[in-house]
Coordinates of C-alpha atoms in Angstrom, one line a residue:
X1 CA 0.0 0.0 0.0
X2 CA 1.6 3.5 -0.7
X3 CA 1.0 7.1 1.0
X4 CA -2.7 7.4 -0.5
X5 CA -3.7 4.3 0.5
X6 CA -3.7 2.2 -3.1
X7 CA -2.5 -1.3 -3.5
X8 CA -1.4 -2.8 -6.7
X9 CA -0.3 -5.7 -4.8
X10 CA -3.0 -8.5 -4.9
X11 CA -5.5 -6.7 -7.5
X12 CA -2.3 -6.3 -10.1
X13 CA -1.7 -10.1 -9.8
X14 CA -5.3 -11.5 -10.4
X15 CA -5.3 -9.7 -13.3
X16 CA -2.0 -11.2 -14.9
X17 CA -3.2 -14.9 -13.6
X18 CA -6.8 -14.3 -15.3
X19 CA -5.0 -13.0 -18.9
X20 CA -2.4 -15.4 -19.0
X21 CA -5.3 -18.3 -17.8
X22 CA -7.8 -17.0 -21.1
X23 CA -5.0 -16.9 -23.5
X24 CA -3.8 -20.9 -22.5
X25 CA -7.4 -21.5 -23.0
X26 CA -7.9 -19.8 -26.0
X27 CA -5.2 -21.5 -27.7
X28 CA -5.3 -24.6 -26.4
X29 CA -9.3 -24.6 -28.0
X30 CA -7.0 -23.5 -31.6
X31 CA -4.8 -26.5 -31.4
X32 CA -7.4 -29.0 -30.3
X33 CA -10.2 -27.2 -33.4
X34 CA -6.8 -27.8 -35.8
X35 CA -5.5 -31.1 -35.1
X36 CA -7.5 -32.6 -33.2
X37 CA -11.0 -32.7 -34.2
X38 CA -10.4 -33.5 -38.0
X39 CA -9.2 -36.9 -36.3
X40 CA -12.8 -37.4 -35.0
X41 CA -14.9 -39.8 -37.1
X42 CA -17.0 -37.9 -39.2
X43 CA -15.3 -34.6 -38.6
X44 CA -13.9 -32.6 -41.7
X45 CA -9.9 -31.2 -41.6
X46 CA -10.8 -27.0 -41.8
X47 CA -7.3 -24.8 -42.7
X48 CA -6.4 -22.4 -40.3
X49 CA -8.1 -19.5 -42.5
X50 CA -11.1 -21.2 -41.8
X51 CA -10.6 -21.1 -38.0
X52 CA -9.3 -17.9 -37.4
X53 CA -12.3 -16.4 -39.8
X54 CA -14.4 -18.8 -37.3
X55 CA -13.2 -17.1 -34.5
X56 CA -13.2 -13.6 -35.2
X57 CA -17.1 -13.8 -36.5
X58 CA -17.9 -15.4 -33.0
X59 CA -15.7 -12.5 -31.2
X60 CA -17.8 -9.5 -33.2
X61 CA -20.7 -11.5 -32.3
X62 CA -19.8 -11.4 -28.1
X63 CA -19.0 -7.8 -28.8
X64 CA -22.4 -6.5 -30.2
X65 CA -24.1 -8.7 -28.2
X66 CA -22.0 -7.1 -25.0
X67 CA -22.4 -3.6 -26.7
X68 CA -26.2 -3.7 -26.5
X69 CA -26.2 -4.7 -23.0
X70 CA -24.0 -1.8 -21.8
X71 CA -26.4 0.4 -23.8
X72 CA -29.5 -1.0 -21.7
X73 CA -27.4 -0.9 -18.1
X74 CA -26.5 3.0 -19.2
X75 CA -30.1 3.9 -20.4
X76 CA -32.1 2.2 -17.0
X77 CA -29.4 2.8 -14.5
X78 CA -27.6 5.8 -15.6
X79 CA -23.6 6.3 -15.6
X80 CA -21.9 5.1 -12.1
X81 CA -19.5 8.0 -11.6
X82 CA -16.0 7.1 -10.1
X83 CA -15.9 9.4 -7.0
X84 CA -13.1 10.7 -5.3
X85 CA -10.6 8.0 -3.4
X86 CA -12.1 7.5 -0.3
X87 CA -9.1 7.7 1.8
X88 CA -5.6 8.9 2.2
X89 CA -3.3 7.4 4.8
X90 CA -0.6 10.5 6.4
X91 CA 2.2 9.5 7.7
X92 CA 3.0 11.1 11.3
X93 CA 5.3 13.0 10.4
X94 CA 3.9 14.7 7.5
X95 CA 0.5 15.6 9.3
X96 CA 2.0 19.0 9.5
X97 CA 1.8 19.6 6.0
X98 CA -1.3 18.3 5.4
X99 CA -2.9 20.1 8.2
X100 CA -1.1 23.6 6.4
X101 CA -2.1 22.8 3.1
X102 CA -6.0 22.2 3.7
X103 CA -5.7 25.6 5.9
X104 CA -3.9 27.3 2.8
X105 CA -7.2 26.3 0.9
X106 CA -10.1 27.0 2.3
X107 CA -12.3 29.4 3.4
X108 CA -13.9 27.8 6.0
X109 CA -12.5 25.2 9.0
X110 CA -14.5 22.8 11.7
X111 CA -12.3 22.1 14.9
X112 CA -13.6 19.1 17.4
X113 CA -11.1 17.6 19.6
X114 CA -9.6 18.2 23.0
X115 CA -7.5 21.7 23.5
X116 CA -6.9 22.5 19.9
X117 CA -2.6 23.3 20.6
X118 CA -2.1 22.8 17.3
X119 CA -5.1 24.7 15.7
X120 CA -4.3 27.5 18.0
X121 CA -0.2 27.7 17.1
X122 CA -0.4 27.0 13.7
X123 CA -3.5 26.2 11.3
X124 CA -5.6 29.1 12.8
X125 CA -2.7 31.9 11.5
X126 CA -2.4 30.1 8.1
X127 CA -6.2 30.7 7.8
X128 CA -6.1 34.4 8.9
X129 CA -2.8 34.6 6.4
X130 CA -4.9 33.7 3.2
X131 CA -8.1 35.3 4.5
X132 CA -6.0 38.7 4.9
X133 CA -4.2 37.9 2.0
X134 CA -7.0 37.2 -0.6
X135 CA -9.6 39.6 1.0
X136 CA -12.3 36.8 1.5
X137 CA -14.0 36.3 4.9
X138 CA -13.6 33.1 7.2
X139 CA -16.0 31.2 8.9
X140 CA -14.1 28.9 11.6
X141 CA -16.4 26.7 14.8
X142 CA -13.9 24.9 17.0
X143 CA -15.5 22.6 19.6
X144 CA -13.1 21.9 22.3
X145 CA -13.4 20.3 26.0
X146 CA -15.6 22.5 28.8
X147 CA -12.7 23.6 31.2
X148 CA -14.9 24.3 34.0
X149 CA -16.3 20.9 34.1
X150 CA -13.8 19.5 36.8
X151 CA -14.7 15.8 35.8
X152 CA -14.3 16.1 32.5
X153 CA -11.0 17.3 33.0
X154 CA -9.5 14.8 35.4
X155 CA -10.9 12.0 33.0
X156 CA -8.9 14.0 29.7
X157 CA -6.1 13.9 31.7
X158 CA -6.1 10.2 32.6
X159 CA -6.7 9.3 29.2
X160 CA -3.5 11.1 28.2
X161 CA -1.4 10.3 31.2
X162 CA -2.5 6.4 29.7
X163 CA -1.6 7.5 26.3
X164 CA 1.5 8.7 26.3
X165 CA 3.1 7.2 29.7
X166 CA 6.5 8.7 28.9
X167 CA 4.9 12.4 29.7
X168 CA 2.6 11.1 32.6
X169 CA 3.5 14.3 34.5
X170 CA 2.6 17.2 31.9
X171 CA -0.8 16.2 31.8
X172 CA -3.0 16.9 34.7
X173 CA -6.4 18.9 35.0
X174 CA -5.1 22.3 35.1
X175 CA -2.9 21.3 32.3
X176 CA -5.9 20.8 30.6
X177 CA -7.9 24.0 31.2
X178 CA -5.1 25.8 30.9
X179 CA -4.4 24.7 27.4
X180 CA -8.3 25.3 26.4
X181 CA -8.7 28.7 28.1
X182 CA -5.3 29.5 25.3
X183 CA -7.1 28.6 22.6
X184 CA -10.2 30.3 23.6
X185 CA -8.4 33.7 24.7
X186 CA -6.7 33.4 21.3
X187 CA -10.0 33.2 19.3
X188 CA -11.2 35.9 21.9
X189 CA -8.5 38.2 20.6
X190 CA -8.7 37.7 16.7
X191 CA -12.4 37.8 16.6
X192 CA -11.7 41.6 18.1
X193 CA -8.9 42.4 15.7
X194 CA -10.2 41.0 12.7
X195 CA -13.7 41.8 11.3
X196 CA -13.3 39.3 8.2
X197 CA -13.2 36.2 10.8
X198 CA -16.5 34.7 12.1
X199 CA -15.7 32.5 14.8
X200 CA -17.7 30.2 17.4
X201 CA -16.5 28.4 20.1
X202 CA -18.1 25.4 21.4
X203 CA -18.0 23.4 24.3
X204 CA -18.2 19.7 24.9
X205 CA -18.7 17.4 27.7
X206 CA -17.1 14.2 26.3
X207 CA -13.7 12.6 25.1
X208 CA -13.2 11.2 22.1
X209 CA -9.5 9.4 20.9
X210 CA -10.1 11.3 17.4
X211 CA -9.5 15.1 16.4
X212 CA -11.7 16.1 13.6
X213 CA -10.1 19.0 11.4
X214 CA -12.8 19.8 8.4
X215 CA -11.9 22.1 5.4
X216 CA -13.6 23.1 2.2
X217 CA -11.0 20.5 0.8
X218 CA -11.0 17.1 2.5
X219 CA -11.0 16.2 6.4
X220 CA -8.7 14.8 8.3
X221 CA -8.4 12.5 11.7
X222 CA -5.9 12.3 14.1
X223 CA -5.3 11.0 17.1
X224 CA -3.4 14.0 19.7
X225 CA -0.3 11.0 19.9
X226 CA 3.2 11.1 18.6
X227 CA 4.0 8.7 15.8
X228 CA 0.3 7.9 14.9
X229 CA -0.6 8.4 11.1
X230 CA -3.2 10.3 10.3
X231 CA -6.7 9.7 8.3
X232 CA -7.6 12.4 4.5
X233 CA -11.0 12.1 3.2
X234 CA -11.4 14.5 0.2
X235 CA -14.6 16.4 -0.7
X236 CA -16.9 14.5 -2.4
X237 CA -16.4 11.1 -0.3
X238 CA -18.7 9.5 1.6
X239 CA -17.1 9.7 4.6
X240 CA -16.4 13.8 4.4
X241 CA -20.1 14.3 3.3
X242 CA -20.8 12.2 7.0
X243 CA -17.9 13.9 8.5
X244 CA -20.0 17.6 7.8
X245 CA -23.3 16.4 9.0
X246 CA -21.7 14.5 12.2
X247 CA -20.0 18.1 13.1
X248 CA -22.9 20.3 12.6
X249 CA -25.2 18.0 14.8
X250 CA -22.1 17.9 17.4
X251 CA -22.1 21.5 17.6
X252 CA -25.4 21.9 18.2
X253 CA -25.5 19.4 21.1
X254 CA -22.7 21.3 22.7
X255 CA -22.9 24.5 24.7
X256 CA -21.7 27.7 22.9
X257 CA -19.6 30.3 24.2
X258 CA -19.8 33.7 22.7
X259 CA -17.1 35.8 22.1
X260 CA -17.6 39.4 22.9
X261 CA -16.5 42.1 20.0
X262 CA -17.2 45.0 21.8
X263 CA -14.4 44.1 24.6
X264 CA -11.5 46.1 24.7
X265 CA -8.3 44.4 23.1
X266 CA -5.9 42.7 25.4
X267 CA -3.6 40.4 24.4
X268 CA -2.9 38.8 28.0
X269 CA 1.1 39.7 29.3
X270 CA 0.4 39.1 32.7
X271 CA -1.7 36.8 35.0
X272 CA -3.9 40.3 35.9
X273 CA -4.5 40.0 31.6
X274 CA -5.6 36.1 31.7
X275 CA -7.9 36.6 34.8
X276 CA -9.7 39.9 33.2
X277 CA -10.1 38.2 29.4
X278 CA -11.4 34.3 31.1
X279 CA -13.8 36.6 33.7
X280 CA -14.8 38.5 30.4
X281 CA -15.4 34.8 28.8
X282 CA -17.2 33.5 31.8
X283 CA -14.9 30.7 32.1
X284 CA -13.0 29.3 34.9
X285 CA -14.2 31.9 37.4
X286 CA -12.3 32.0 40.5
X287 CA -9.0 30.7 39.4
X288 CA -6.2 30.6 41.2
X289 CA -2.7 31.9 40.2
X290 CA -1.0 28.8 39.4
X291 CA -4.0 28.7 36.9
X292 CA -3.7 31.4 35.5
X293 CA 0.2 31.3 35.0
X294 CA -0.2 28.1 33.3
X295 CA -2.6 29.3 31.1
X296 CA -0.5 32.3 30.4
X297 CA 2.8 29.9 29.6
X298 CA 0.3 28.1 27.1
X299 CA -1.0 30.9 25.2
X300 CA 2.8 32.0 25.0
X301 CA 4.3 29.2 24.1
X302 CA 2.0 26.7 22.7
X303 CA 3.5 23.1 22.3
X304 CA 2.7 21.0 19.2
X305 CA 1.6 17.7 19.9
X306 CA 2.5 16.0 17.4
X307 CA 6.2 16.4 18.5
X308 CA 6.4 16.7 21.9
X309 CA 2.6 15.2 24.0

């Protein structure tokens, strides 16, 4: 199997074995029709002319005859149109490019997964990059994990303590809100600055092992784990077309947060910033300093988890 998930493997040597099989057939029916039959009591010796002319007038006759029948299977049935491959396998360490290029394409992105570190650090600016760039407006929902649900949090943080047991300690639950309040004071920020973006943010009370990333162009599934490939289904499969629906009736099952235009720009520098912006959001009211530096560190220096968690 190669990088887009084809296989010439099994299919390519069926083929050969079914060619090679008709053609032994075919001419061992010539050398028994030649030599053998005119042996046959009663039978009359035919030249090879005769045989071959034989044999082509029965071959025009099979294609006719199979000619017609495609005619009726087009007419009652239509054309079957050869979609788009269904699926693309992405090697880990080339997720990164695939995750830029869809963002350098589109106009439009669907987020669900966990605490969006890698949306946040680096396929959200591509996006604002080619909005700004080409002028058109950009419509982003990103569904992430509800930090102030405490059990929610302690059970994300198991589950990628179990995952990745060589980095048991990063992950704990303020890791966790720490890492979603960044991505949420980010979007915060950008849907003040720029007037082109439409952004919502969602938030969900249950874990999933996947990461959904939708574009205009294809969608693709990962799992938030170094050295796991990755999943592309282009627009026009079956499994995008689902993909679209699944993340639409998602969102509306989750609990949106809005994101306040009228607020006054801050781009948090200090744990004083983080605590106005999340008491702005409504989100993790009450939190305490270690909190809020955390979530400071994270905003600042986001981590890509596909290297490094």
């Amino acid at each position: 199997m190669d990088g887009t998930g084809r296989s010439d493997g099994p299919a390519g040597v069926n083929t050969k074995l079914y060619l090679c099989s008709l053609s032994l057939a075919a001419a061992l029916l010539i050398v028994i029709r030649l030599f053998a039959l005119p042996h046959l009591g009663g039978a009359t010796k035919v030249s090879l002319s005769d045989t071959i002319i034989s044999i082509v007038d029965a071959l025009t006759g099979a294609a006719v005859a199979s000619l017609c029948v495609s005619l009726l299977v087009v007419f009652f049935y239509g054309l079957r149109r050869q979609g788009p491959m269904e699926v693309q396998v992405a090697a880990p360490g080339s997720i990164s490019a695939e995750l830029d290029k869809a963002a350098g394409a589109t106009n439009s992105w669907d987020y669900r997964g966990h605490t969006a570190r890698y949306f946040r650090s680096a396929v959200l600016p591509t996006l604002l990059r080619r909005a700004e760039r080409q002028g058109h407006y950009l419509s982003v929902n990103v569904q992430v994990l509800d930090p102030d649900n405490g059990e929610l949090m302690d059970f994300f943080a198991e589950y990628r303590r179990n995952a990745n047991p060589d980095r048991r300690d990063y992950w704990t639950r303020r890791r966790a809100q720490a890492e979603i309040a960044a991505t949420i004071i980010r979007l915060q920020l950008l849907s003040y600055q720029f007037s082109r973006l439409n952004c919502r943010v969602y938030l969900a009370s249950t874990v999933s092992p996947f990461t959904i990333d939708l574009s205009d162009t294809c969608v693709i599934v990962t799992r938030e784990k170094a050295g796991t490939a990755a999943l592309k289904y282009p627009v026009g499969s079956s499994f995008y077309d689902s993909t679209k629906e699944d993340m639409r009736l998602s969102n509306s099952q989750s609990t949106e947060l809005p994101l306040p235009r009228s607020a006054t720009e801050l781009d948090p520098g200090s744990v004083a910033d983080v605590r106005e912006v999340l008491s702005l959001l409504d989100i993790l009211q009450g939190a305490d300093d270690e909190l809020l530096n955390l979530t400071l560190d994270a905003y600042r220096r986001p981590v890509n988890p596909y290297a490094n968690a």
